[in-house]
JSON list of C-alpha atoms in Angstrom, two decimals:
[
{"chain": "A", "resi": 1, "resn": "GLY", "atom": "CA", "xyz": [-79.30, -112.62, 11.20]},
{"chain": "A", "resi": 2, "resn": "ALA", "atom": "CA", "xyz": [-80.62, -113.85, 7.85]},
{"chain": "A", "resi": 3, "resn": "LEU", "atom": "CA", "xyz": [-80.80, -110.35, 6.24]},
{"chain": "A", "resi": 4, "resn": "TRP", "atom": "CA", "xyz": [-77.17, -109.67, 7.55]},
{"chain": "A", "resi": 5, "resn": "ARG", "atom": "CA", "xyz": [-75.81, -112.95, 5.89]},
{"chain": "A", "resi": 6, "resn": "HIS", "atom": "CA", "xyz": [-77.90, -112.65, 2.52]},
{"chain": "A", "resi": 7, "resn": "ALA", "atom": "CA", "xyz": [-76.87, -109.28, 2.10]},
{"chain": "A", "resi": 8, "resn": "PRO", "atom": "CA", "xyz": [-74.49, -108.60, -0.71]},
{"chain": "A", "resi": 9, "resn": "LYS", "atom": "CA", "xyz": [-70.67, -108.78, 0.43]},
{"chain": "A", "resi": 10, "resn": "ARG", "atom": "CA", "xyz": [-69.97, -104.83, -0.14]},
{"chain": "A", "resi": 11, "resn": "VAL", "atom": "CA", "xyz": [-73.04, -103.94, 1.99]},
{"chain": "A", "resi": 12, "resn": "ARG", "atom": "CA", "xyz": [-71.76, -106.11, 4.92]},
{"chain": "A", "resi": 13, "resn": "ARG", "atom": "CA", "xyz": [-68.19, -104.49, 4.77]},
{"chain": "A", "resi": 14, "resn": "TRP", "atom": "CA", "xyz": [-69.78, -101.24, 4.80]},
{"chain": "A", "resi": 15, "resn": "GLY", "atom": "CA", "xyz": [-71.93, -102.05, 7.77]},
{"chain": "A", "resi": 16, "resn": "VAL", "atom": "CA", "xyz": [-68.89, -103.25, 9.86]},
{"chain": "A", "resi": 17, "resn": "ARG", "atom": "CA", "xyz": [-66.73, -100.16, 8.86]},
{"chain": "A", "resi": 18, "resn": "LEU", "atom": "CA", "xyz": [-69.73, -97.94, 10.33]},
{"chain": "A", "resi": 19, "resn": "VAL", "atom": "CA", "xyz": [-69.98, -100.00, 13.61]},
{"chain": "A", "resi": 20, "resn": "GLU", "atom": "CA", "xyz": [-66.59, -101.37, 14.33]},
{"chain": "A", "resi": 21, "resn": "PRO", "atom": "CA", "xyz": [-63.94, -99.05, 16.12]},
{"chain": "A", "resi": 22, "resn": "ARG", "atom": "CA", "xyz": [-60.87, -97.98, 14.13]},
{"chain": "A", "resi": 23, "resn": "PHE", "atom": "CA", "xyz": [-57.53, -97.66, 15.38]},
{"chain": "A", "resi": 24, "resn": "ALA", "atom": "CA", "xyz": [-53.74, -97.33, 14.49]},
{"chain": "A", "resi": 25, "resn": "VAL", "atom": "CA", "xyz": [-51.21, -99.99, 15.11]},
{"chain": "A", "resi": 26, "resn": "THR", "atom": "CA", "xyz": [-47.64, -99.07, 16.29]},
{"chain": "A", "resi": 27, "resn": "ALA", "atom": "CA", "xyz": [-44.48, -101.16, 17.04]},
{"chain": "A", "resi": 28, "resn": "GLY", "atom": "CA", "xyz": [-42.12, -99.64, 19.61]},
{"chain": "A", "resi": 29, "resn": "ALA", "atom": "CA", "xyz": [-38.92, -100.87, 21.56]},
{"chain": "A", "resi": 30, "resn": "VAL", "atom": "CA", "xyz": [-37.10, -100.54, 24.88]},
{"chain": "A", "resi": 31, "resn": "ILE", "atom": "CA", "xyz": [-33.60, -101.26, 23.49]},
{"chain": "A", "resi": 32, "resn": "VAL", "atom": "CA", "xyz": [-30.81, -102.04, 26.19]},
{"chain": "A", "resi": 33, "resn": "ASP", "atom": "CA", "xyz": [-27.48, -102.02, 25.41]},
{"chain": "A", "resi": 34, "resn": "GLU", "atom": "CA", "xyz": [-24.68, -104.18, 27.06]},
{"chain": "A", "resi": 35, "resn": "ARG", "atom": "CA", "xyz": [-24.26, -101.64, 29.62]},
{"chain": "A", "resi": 36, "resn": "GLY", "atom": "CA", "xyz": [-27.96, -101.83, 30.82]},
{"chain": "A", "resi": 37, "resn": "ARG", "atom": "CA", "xyz": [-28.66, -98.29, 29.12]},
{"chain": "A", "resi": 38, "resn": "VAL", "atom": "CA", "xyz": [-31.96, -97.66, 27.35]},
{"chain": "A", "resi": 39, "resn": "LEU", "atom": "CA", "xyz": [-31.89, -96.02, 24.24]},
{"chain": "A", "resi": 40, "resn": "LEU", "atom": "CA", "xyz": [-34.12, -92.82, 23.84]},
{"chain": "A", "resi": 41, "resn": "LEU", "atom": "CA", "xyz": [-34.96, -90.79, 20.90]},
{"chain": "A", "resi": 42, "resn": "ASN", "atom": "CA", "xyz": [-35.99, -87.05, 21.05]},
{"chain": "A", "resi": 43, "resn": "HIS", "atom": "CA", "xyz": [-38.52, -86.76, 18.42]},
{"chain": "A", "resi": 44, "resn": "VAL", "atom": "CA", "xyz": [-39.55, -83.55, 16.40]},
{"chain": "A", "resi": 45, "resn": "PHE", "atom": "CA", "xyz": [-43.16, -84.68, 16.41]},
{"chain": "A", "resi": 46, "resn": "ARG", "atom": "CA", "xyz": [-43.60, -86.07, 19.72]},
{"chain": "A", "resi": 47, "resn": "VAL", "atom": "CA", "xyz": [-45.43, -84.08, 22.10]},
{"chain": "A", "resi": 48, "resn": "GLY", "atom": "CA", "xyz": [-44.15, -82.64, 25.54]},
{"chain": "A", "resi": 49, "resn": "SER", "atom": "CA", "xyz": [-40.11, -82.95, 25.79]},
{"chain": "A", "resi": 50, "resn": "GLY", "atom": "CA", "xyz": [-39.82, -85.04, 22.73]},
{"chain": "A", "resi": 51, "resn": "TRP", "atom": "CA", "xyz": [-38.13, -87.95, 24.44]},
{"chain": "A", "resi": 52, "resn": "GLY", "atom": "CA", "xyz": [-39.40, -91.44, 24.18]},
{"chain": "A", "resi": 53, "resn": "ILE", "atom": "CA", "xyz": [-38.81, -94.83, 22.94]},
{"chain": "A", "resi": 54, "resn": "PRO", "atom": "CA", "xyz": [-38.43, -95.43, 19.35]},
{"chain": "A", "resi": 55, "resn": "GLY", "atom": "CA", "xyz": [-41.11, -96.66, 17.32]},
{"chain": "A", "resi": 56, "resn": "GLY", "atom": "CA", "xyz": [-43.55, -96.02, 14.75]},
{"chain": "A", "resi": 57, "resn": "PHE", "atom": "CA", "xyz": [-46.73, -96.81, 12.83]},
{"chain": "A", "resi": 58, "resn": "MET", "atom": "CA", "xyz": [-47.06, -100.33, 10.93]},
{"chain": "A", "resi": 59, "resn": "GLU", "atom": "CA", "xyz": [-47.83, -100.14, 7.18]},
{"chain": "A", "resi": 60, "resn": "LYS", "atom": "CA", "xyz": [-50.41, -102.06, 5.63]},
{"chain": "A", "resi": 61, "resn": "GLY", "atom": "CA", "xyz": [-49.59, -105.59, 5.49]},
{"chain": "A", "resi": 62, "resn": "GLU", "atom": "CA", "xyz": [-46.27, -105.45, 7.63]},
{"chain": "A", "resi": 63, "resn": "GLN", "atom": "CA", "xyz": [-45.61, -107.67, 10.58]},
{"chain": "A", "resi": 64, "resn": "PRO", "atom": "CA", "xyz": [-44.87, -105.87, 13.84]},
{"chain": "A", "resi": 65, "resn": "GLU", "atom": "CA", "xyz": [-41.06, -106.66, 14.09]},
{"chain": "A", "resi": 66, "resn": "GLU", "atom": "CA", "xyz": [-40.56, -105.73, 10.43]},
{"chain": "A", "resi": 67, "resn": "ALA", "atom": "CA", "xyz": [-42.17, -102.24, 11.14]},
{"chain": "A", "resi": 68, "resn": "LEU", "atom": "CA", "xyz": [-40.12, -101.80, 14.21]},
{"chain": "A", "resi": 69, "resn": "ARG", "atom": "CA", "xyz": [-36.88, -102.74, 12.29]},
{"chain": "A", "resi": 70, "resn": "ARG", "atom": "CA", "xyz": [-37.89, -100.38, 9.46]},
{"chain": "A", "resi": 71, "resn": "GLU", "atom": "CA", "xyz": [-38.64, -97.51, 11.62]},
{"chain": "A", "resi": 72, "resn": "LEU", "atom": "CA", "xyz": [-35.22, -97.84, 13.41]},
{"chain": "A", "resi": 73, "resn": "ARG", "atom": "CA", "xyz": [-33.37, -98.08, 10.00]},
{"chain": "A", "resi": 74, "resn": "GLU", "atom": "CA", "xyz": [-35.24, -94.78, 8.80]},
{"chain": "A", "resi": 75, "resn": "GLU", "atom": "CA", "xyz": [-35.10, -92.77, 11.74]},
{"chain": "A", "resi": 76, "resn": "ILE", "atom": "CA", "xyz": [-31.76, -93.52, 13.27]},
{"chain": "A", "resi": 77, "resn": "GLY", "atom": "CA", "xyz": [-29.99, -96.13, 10.87]},
{"chain": "A", "resi": 78, "resn": "LEU", "atom": "CA", "xyz": [-29.77, -98.87, 13.72]},
{"chain": "A", "resi": 79, "resn": "GLU", "atom": "CA", "xyz": [-30.07, -102.74, 13.37]},
{"chain": "A", "resi": 80, "resn": "LEU", "atom": "CA", "xyz": [-31.30, -105.06, 15.93]},
{"chain": "A", "resi": 81, "resn": "GLU", "atom": "CA", "xyz": [-29.38, -108.16, 17.20]},
{"chain": "A", "resi": 82, "resn": "SER", "atom": "CA", "xyz": [-32.76, -109.56, 18.81]},
{"chain": "A", "resi": 83, "resn": "ALA", "atom": "CA", "xyz": [-36.43, -108.55, 19.38]},
{"chain": "A", "resi": 84, "resn": "GLU", "atom": "CA", "xyz": [-39.50, -109.98, 21.28]},
{"chain": "A", "resi": 85, "resn": "ILE", "atom": "CA", "xyz": [-42.61, -109.04, 22.06]},
{"chain": "A", "resi": 86, "resn": "ALA", "atom": "CA", "xyz": [-42.57, -107.88, 25.85]},
{"chain": "A", "resi": 87, "resn": "ILE", "atom": "CA", "xyz": [-45.89, -105.92, 25.95]},
{"chain": "A", "resi": 88, "resn": "VAL", "atom": "CA", "xyz": [-48.98, -105.26, 23.76]},
{"chain": "A", "resi": 89, "resn": "ARG", "atom": "CA", "xyz": [-51.36, -102.53, 25.21]},
{"chain": "A", "resi": 90, "resn": "THR", "atom": "CA", "xyz": [-54.22, -100.58, 23.88]},
{"chain": "A", "resi": 91, "resn": "LEU", "atom": "CA", "xyz": [-54.51, -96.53, 24.14]},
{"chain": "A", "resi": 92, "resn": "LYS", "atom": "CA", "xyz": [-57.59, -94.89, 24.39]},
{"chain": "A", "resi": 93, "resn": "LYS", "atom": "CA", "xyz": [-56.72, -91.55, 23.08]},
{"chain": "A", "resi": 94, "resn": "PRO", "atom": "CA", "xyz": [-55.33, -91.67, 20.34]},
{"chain": "A", "resi": 95, "resn": "THR", "atom": "CA", "xyz": [-57.14, -94.97, 19.48]},
{"chain": "A", "resi": 96, "resn": "GLN", "atom": "CA", "xyz": [-54.05, -97.22, 19.15]},
{"chain": "A", "resi": 97, "resn": "VAL", "atom": "CA", "xyz": [-52.68, -100.73, 19.88]},
{"chain": "A", "resi": 98, "resn": "GLU", "atom": "CA", "xyz": [-49.09, -100.51, 20.78]},
{"chain": "A", "resi": 99, "resn": "ILE", "atom": "CA", "xyz": [-46.76, -103.63, 20.48]},
{"chain": "A", "resi": 100, "resn": "ILE", "atom": "CA", "xyz": [-43.72, -103.18, 22.52]},
{"chain": "A", "resi": 101, "resn": "PHE", "atom": "CA", "xyz": [-40.81, -104.98, 21.98]},
{"chain": "A", "resi": 102, "resn": "ARG", "atom": "CA", "xyz": [-37.68, -105.85, 24.26]},
{"chain": "A", "resi": 103, "resn": "CYS", "atom": "CA", "xyz": [-34.32, -105.30, 22.14]},
{"chain": "A", "resi": 104, "resn": "ARG", "atom": "CA", "xyz": [-30.70, -105.65, 22.04]},
{"chain": "A", "resi": 105, "resn": "PRO", "atom": "CA", "xyz": [-28.89, -103.46, 19.45]},
{"chain": "A", "resi": 106, "resn": "ARG", "atom": "CA", "xyz": [-26.45, -104.52, 16.62]},
{"chain": "A", "resi": 107, "resn": "GLY", "atom": "CA", "xyz": [-24.13, -101.66, 16.42]},
{"chain": "A", "resi": 108, "resn": "VAL", "atom": "CA", "xyz": [-24.85, -97.82, 17.27]},
{"chain": "A", "resi": 109, "resn": "PRO", "atom": "CA", "xyz": [-27.35, -95.48, 15.97]},
{"chain": "A", "resi": 110, "resn": "GLY", "atom": "CA", "xyz": [-26.12, -93.74, 12.78]},
{"chain": "A", "resi": 111, "resn": "GLU", "atom": "CA", "xyz": [-27.23, -91.10, 10.62]},
{"chain": "A", "resi": 112, "resn": "GLN", "atom": "CA", "xyz": [-30.77, -89.23, 12.09]},
{"chain": "A", "resi": 113, "resn": "SER", "atom": "CA", "xyz": [-33.68, -88.69, 9.73]},
{"chain": "A", "resi": 114, "resn": "PHE", "atom": "CA", "xyz": [-35.36, -85.27, 9.80]},
{"chain": "A", "resi": 115, "resn": "GLU", "atom": "CA", "xyz": [-37.67, -86.56, 12.62]},
{"chain": "A", "resi": 116, "resn": "ILE", "atom": "CA", "xyz": [-35.28, -86.96, 15.16]},
{"chain": "A", "resi": 117, "resn": "LYS", "atom": "CA", "xyz": [-33.25, -84.07, 17.37]},
{"chain": "A", "resi": 118, "resn": "SER", "atom": "CA", "xyz": [-31.26, -86.66, 18.68]},
{"chain": "A", "resi": 119, "resn": "ALA", "atom": "CA", "xyz": [-30.92, -90.37, 19.89]},
{"chain": "A", "resi": 120, "resn": "GLU", "atom": "CA", "xyz": [-28.82, -90.99, 23.38]},
{"chain": "A", "resi": 121, "resn": "TRP", "atom": "CA", "xyz": [-28.54, -94.07, 25.75]},
{"chain": "A", "resi": 122, "resn": "PHE", "atom": "CA", "xyz": [-29.69, -93.43, 29.11]},
{"chain": "A", "resi": 123, "resn": "ALA", "atom": "CA", "xyz": [-29.04, -95.41, 32.48]},
{"chain": "A", "resi": 124, "resn": "LEU", "atom": "CA", "xyz": [-32.32, -96.33, 34.31]},
{"chain": "A", "resi": 125, "resn": "ASP", "atom": "CA", "xyz": [-31.63, -93.90, 36.98]},
{"chain": "A", "resi": 126, "resn": "HIS", "atom": "CA", "xyz": [-30.64, -91.27, 34.88]},
{"chain": "A", "resi": 127, "resn": "LEU", "atom": "CA", "xyz": [-33.64, -91.03, 32.41]},
{"chain": "A", "resi": 128, "resn": "PRO", "atom": "CA", "xyz": [-33.97, -87.17, 31.05]},
{"chain": "A", "resi": 129, "resn": "PRO", "atom": "CA", "xyz": [-36.22, -85.00, 33.05]},
{"chain": "A", "resi": 130, "resn": "GLY", "atom": "CA", "xyz": [-38.80, -84.46, 30.34]},
{"chain": "A", "resi": 131, "resn": "LEU", "atom": "CA", "xyz": [-39.72, -88.13, 29.89]},
{"chain": "A", "resi": 132, "resn": "SER", "atom": "CA", "xyz": [-43.21, -88.84, 30.55]},
{"chain": "A", "resi": 133, "resn": "LYS", "atom": "CA", "xyz": [-44.43, -90.75, 33.32]},
{"chain": "A", "resi": 134, "resn": "ASP", "atom": "CA", "xyz": [-46.38, -93.15, 30.77]},
{"chain": "A", "resi": 135, "resn": "GLN", "atom": "CA", "xyz": [-42.92, -93.83, 28.83]},
{"chain": "A", "resi": 136, "resn": "ARG", "atom": "CA", "xyz": [-41.11, -94.57, 32.40]},
{"chain": "A", "resi": 137, "resn": "GLU", "atom": "CA", "xyz": [-43.67, -96.82, 33.31]},
{"chain": "A", "resi": 138, "resn": "LEU", "atom": "CA", "xyz": [-43.64, -98.48, 29.89]},
{"chain": "A", "resi": 139, "resn": "ILE", "atom": "CA", "xyz": [-39.61, -98.95, 30.32]},
{"chain": "A", "resi": 140, "resn": "GLY", "atom": "CA", "xyz": [-40.18, -100.31, 33.68]},
{"chain": "A", "resi": 141, "resn": "ARG", "atom": "CA", "xyz": [-42.84, -102.80, 32.70]},
{"chain": "A", "resi": 142, "resn": "VAL", "atom": "CA", "xyz": [-40.98, -103.88, 29.90]},
{"chain": "A", "resi": 143, "resn": "LEU", "atom": "CA", "xyz": [-37.52, -104.50, 31.59]},
{"chain": "A", "resi": 144, "resn": "SER", "atom": "CA", "xyz": [-39.18, -106.46, 34.67]},
{"chain": "A", "resi": 145, "resn": "ASN", "atom": "CA", "xyz": [-41.56, -108.42, 32.37]},
{"chain": "A", "resi": 146, "resn": "GLY", "atom": "CA", "xyz": [-38.45, -110.84, 31.52]},
{"chain": "A", "resi": 147, "resn": "ALA", "atom": "CA", "xyz": [-36.03, -109.63, 33.96]},
{"chain": "A", "resi": 148, "resn": "LYS", "atom": "CA", "xyz": [-33.36, -108.85, 31.11]},
{"chain": "A", "resi": 149, "resn": "PRO", "atom": "CA", "xyz": [-33.16, -108.13, 27.52]},
{"chain": "A", "resi": 150, "resn": "PRO", "atom": "CA", "xyz": [-33.01, -111.02, 25.05]},
{"chain": "A", "resi": 151, "resn": "ASP", "atom": "CA", "xyz": [-29.55, -112.34, 24.46]}
]
């Protein structure tokens, strides 16, 4: 312990980088409209069918809600009326921390980026067939963890 405390700051920083796990942090959203439908994106780079909740990686120094709002503007031109953190979870592969928000939209999706094939609203009992079990469970958890989207 004494050697560590007296080691140069640069050496301690490298020591921490060698032994501490590395992970990415993402912000995602379960966005529900006034009719109770959930917004899902068919993403070009998403494994499987491509369908899933919107979101993306946080940039250095960015707050989670800022990252989410930026991603929505960039990918589908959508602004949010409200957003509240619903769930924070970790994934082992990829090594990732996900911060999932429960949201209300302001307006409707606009022009889509090249990353998005389509953005569509789905009733909870008519989610797309290719939507993964994980995404279905995540949507269910977010919506049951607070009963209704924020006003």
